[in-house]
mmCIF file of C-alpha atoms in Angstrom:
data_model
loop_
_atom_site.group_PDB
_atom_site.id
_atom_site.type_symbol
_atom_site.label_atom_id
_atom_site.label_comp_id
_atom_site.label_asym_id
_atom_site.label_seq_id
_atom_site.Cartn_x
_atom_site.Cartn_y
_atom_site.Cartn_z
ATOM 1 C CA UNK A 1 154.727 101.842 -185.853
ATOM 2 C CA UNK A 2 155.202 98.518 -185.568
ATOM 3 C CA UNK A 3 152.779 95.735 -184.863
ATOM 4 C CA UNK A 4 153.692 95.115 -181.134
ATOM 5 C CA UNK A 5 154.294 98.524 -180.690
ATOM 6 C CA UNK A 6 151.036 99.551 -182.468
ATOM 7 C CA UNK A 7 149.502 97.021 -180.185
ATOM 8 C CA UNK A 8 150.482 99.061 -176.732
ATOM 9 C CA UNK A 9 150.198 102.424 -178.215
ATOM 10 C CA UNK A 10 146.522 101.456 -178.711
ATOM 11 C CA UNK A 11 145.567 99.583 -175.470
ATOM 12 C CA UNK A 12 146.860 102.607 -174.212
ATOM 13 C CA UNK A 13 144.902 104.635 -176.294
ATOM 14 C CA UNK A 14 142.115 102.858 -174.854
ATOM 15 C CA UNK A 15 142.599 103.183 -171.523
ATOM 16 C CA UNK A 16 142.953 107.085 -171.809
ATOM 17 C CA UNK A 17 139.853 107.251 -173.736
ATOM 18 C CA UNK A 18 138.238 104.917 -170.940
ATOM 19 C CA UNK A 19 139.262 107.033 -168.363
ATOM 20 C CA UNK A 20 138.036 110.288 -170.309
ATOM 21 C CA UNK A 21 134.868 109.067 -170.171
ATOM 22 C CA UNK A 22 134.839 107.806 -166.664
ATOM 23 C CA UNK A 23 135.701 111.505 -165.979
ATOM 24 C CA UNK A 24 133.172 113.368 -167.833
ATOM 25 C CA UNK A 25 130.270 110.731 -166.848
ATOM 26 C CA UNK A 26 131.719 112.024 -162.798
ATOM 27 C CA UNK A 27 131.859 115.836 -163.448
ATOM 28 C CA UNK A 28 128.379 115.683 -165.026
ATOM 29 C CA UNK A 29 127.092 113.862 -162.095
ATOM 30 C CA UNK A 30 129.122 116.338 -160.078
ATOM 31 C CA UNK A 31 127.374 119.263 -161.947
ATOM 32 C CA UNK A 32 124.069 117.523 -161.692
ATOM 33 C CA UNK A 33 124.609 117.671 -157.703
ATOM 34 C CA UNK A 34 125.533 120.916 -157.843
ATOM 35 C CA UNK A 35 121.685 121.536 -159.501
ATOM 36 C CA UNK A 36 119.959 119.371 -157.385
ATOM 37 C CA UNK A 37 121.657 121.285 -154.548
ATOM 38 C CA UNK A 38 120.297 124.772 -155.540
ATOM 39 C CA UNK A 39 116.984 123.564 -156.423
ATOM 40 C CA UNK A 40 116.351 122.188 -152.963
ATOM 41 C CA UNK A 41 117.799 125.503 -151.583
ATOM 42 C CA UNK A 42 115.097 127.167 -153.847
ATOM 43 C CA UNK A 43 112.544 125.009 -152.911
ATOM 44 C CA UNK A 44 113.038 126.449 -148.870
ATOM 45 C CA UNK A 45 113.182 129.475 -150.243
ATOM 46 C CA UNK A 46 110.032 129.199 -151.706
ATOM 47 C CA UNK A 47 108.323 127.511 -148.841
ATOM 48 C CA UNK A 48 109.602 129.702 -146.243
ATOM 49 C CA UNK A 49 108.196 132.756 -148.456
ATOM 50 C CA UNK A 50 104.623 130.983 -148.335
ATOM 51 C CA UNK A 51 105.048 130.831 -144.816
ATOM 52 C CA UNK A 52 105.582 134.112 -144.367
ATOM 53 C CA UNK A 53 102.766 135.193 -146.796
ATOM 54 C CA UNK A 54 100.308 133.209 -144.998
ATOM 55 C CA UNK A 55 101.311 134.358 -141.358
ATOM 56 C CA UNK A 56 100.814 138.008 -142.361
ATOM 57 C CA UNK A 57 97.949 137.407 -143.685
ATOM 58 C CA UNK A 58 96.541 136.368 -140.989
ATOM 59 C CA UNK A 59 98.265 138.939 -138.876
ATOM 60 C CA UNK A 60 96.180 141.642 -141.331
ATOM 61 C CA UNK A 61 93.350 139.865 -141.062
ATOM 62 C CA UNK A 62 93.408 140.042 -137.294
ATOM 63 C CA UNK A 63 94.307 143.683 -136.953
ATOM 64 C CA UNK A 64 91.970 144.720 -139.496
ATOM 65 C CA UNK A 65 89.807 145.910 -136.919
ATOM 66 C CA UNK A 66 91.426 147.925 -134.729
ATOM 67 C CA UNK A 67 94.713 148.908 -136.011
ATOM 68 C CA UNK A 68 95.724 151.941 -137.617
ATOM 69 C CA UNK A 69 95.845 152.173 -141.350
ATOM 70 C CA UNK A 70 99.853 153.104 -140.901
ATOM 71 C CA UNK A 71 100.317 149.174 -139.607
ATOM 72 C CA UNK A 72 97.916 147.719 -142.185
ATOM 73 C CA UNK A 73 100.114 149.096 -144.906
ATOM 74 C CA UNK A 74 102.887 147.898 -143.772
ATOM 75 C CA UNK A 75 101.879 144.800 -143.538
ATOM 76 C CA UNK A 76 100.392 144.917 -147.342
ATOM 77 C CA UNK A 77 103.087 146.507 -148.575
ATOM 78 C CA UNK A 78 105.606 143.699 -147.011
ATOM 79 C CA UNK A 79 103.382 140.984 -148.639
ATOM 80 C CA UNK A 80 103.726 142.741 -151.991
ATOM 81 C CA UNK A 81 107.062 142.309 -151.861
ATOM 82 C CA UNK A 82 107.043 138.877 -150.852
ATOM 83 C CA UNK A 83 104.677 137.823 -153.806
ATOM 84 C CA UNK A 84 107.267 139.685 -155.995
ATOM 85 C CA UNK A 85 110.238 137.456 -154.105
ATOM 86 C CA UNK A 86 108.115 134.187 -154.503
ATOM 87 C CA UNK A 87 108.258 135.062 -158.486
ATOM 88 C CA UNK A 88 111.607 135.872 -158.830
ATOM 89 C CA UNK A 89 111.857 132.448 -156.865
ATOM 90 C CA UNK A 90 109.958 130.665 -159.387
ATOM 91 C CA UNK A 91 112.003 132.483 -162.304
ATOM 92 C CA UNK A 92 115.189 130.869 -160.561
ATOM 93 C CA UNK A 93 113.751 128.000 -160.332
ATOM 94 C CA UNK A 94 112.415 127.497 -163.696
ATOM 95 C CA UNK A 95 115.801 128.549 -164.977
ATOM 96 C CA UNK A 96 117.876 125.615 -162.392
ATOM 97 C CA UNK A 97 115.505 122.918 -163.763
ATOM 98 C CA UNK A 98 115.998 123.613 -167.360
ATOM 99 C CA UNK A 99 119.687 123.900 -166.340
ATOM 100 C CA UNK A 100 118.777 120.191 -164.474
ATOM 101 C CA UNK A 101 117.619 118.848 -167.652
ATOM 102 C CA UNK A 102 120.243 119.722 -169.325
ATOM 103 C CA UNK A 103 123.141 118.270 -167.083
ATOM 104 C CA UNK A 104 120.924 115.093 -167.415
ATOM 105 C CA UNK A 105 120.947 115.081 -170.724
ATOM 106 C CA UNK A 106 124.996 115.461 -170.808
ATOM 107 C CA UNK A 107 124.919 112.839 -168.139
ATOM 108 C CA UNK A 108 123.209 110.509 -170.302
ATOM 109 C CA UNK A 109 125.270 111.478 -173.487
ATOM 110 C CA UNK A 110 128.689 111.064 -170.790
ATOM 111 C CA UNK A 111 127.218 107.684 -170.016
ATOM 112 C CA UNK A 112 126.455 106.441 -173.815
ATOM 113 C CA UNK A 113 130.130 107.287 -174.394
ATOM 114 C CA UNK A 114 131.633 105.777 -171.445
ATOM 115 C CA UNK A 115 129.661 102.313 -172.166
ATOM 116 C CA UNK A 116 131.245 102.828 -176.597
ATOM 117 C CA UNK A 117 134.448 103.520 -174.213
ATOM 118 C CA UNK A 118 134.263 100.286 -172.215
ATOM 119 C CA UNK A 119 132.807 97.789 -175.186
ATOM 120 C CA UNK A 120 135.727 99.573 -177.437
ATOM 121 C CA UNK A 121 138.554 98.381 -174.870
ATOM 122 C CA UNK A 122 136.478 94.774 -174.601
ATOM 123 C CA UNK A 123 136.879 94.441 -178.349
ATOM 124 C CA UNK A 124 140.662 95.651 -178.450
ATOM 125 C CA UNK A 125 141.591 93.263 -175.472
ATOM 126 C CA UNK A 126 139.633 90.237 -177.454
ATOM 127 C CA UNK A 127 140.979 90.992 -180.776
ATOM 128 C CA UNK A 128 144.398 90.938 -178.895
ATOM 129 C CA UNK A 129 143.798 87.996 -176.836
ATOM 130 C CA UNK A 130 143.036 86.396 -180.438
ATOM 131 C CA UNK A 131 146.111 87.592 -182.242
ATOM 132 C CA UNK A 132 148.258 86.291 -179.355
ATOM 133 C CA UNK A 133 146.604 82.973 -179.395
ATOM 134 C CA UNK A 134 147.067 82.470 -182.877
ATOM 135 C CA UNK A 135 150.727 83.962 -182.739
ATOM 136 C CA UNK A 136 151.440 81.112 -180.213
ATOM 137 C CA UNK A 137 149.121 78.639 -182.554
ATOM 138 C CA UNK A 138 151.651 79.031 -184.821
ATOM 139 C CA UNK A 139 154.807 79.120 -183.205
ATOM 140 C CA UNK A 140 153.577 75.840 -181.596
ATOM 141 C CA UNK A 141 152.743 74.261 -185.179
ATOM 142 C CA UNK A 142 156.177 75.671 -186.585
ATOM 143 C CA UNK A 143 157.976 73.969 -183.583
ATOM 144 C CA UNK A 144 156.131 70.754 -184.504
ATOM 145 C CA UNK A 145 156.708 70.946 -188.297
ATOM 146 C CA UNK A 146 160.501 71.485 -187.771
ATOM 147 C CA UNK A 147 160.715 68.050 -185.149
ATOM 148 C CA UNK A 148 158.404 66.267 -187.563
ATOM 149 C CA UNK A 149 161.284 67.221 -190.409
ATOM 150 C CA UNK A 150 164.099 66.300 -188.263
ATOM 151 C CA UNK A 151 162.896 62.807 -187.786
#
């Protein structure tokens, strides 16, 4: 390659490798919405089970006396199975907030790289700016060495 063209194939470079960062730090904030999303939706899941549990309990405890044992184990029996829905729900959710740490770990690893991305492309665009100003440095003190010789 040569110099000037070395020059723009690397800005370019750059700028790709800027914007490949900008994209990964957005689809891990993306994915890390995504988490937050079904951790909320767990977290109503869960509450809404409690709910339940609770109003059936009381509904037992109020039929306890006088109610026939057919009702009262139907009523057990359907908070069984919601204390073996609340764990699954905690399983689930266990699992989504390890997932959650993980996306915020790539998130901060997406981040570190987009910030090397963006110092990378400040230090190419200086080192250019430099090169430029001494390329015109010294075309201006070639210009002035060829009038000094002419006088």
């Amino acid at each position: 390659l040569v110099a000037g063209n070395k020059d723009v194939f690397m800005s370019r470079a750059w700028k790709v490798l800027g914007r490949l960062a900008e994209t990964k730090v957005q689809e891990q904030q993306l994915e890390l919405q995504k988490i937050n999303v079904a951790l909320a939706q767990l977290e109503r899941r869960k509450t809404q089970i409690l709910i339940l549990i609770a109003e059936n309990q009381a509904r037992l405890a109020e039929k306890r006396t006088g109610c026939s044992m057919n009702e009262i184990q139907v009523i057990t029996r359907f908070i069984t199975s919601l204390g073996g829905a609340m764990q699954g729900t905690q399983v689930e959710m266990e699992i989504i907030q390890q997932k959650r740490k993980l996306a915020l770990d790539k998130l901060e690893e997406a981040r570190k790289e987009e910030l090397k991305m963006g110092s990378l492309m400040e230090r190419d665009e200086t080192r250019r700016f430099k090169e430029r100003e001494l390329k015109e440095q010294r075309a201006m003190d070639a210009a002035a060495i060829g009038l000094f010789n002419r006088k």
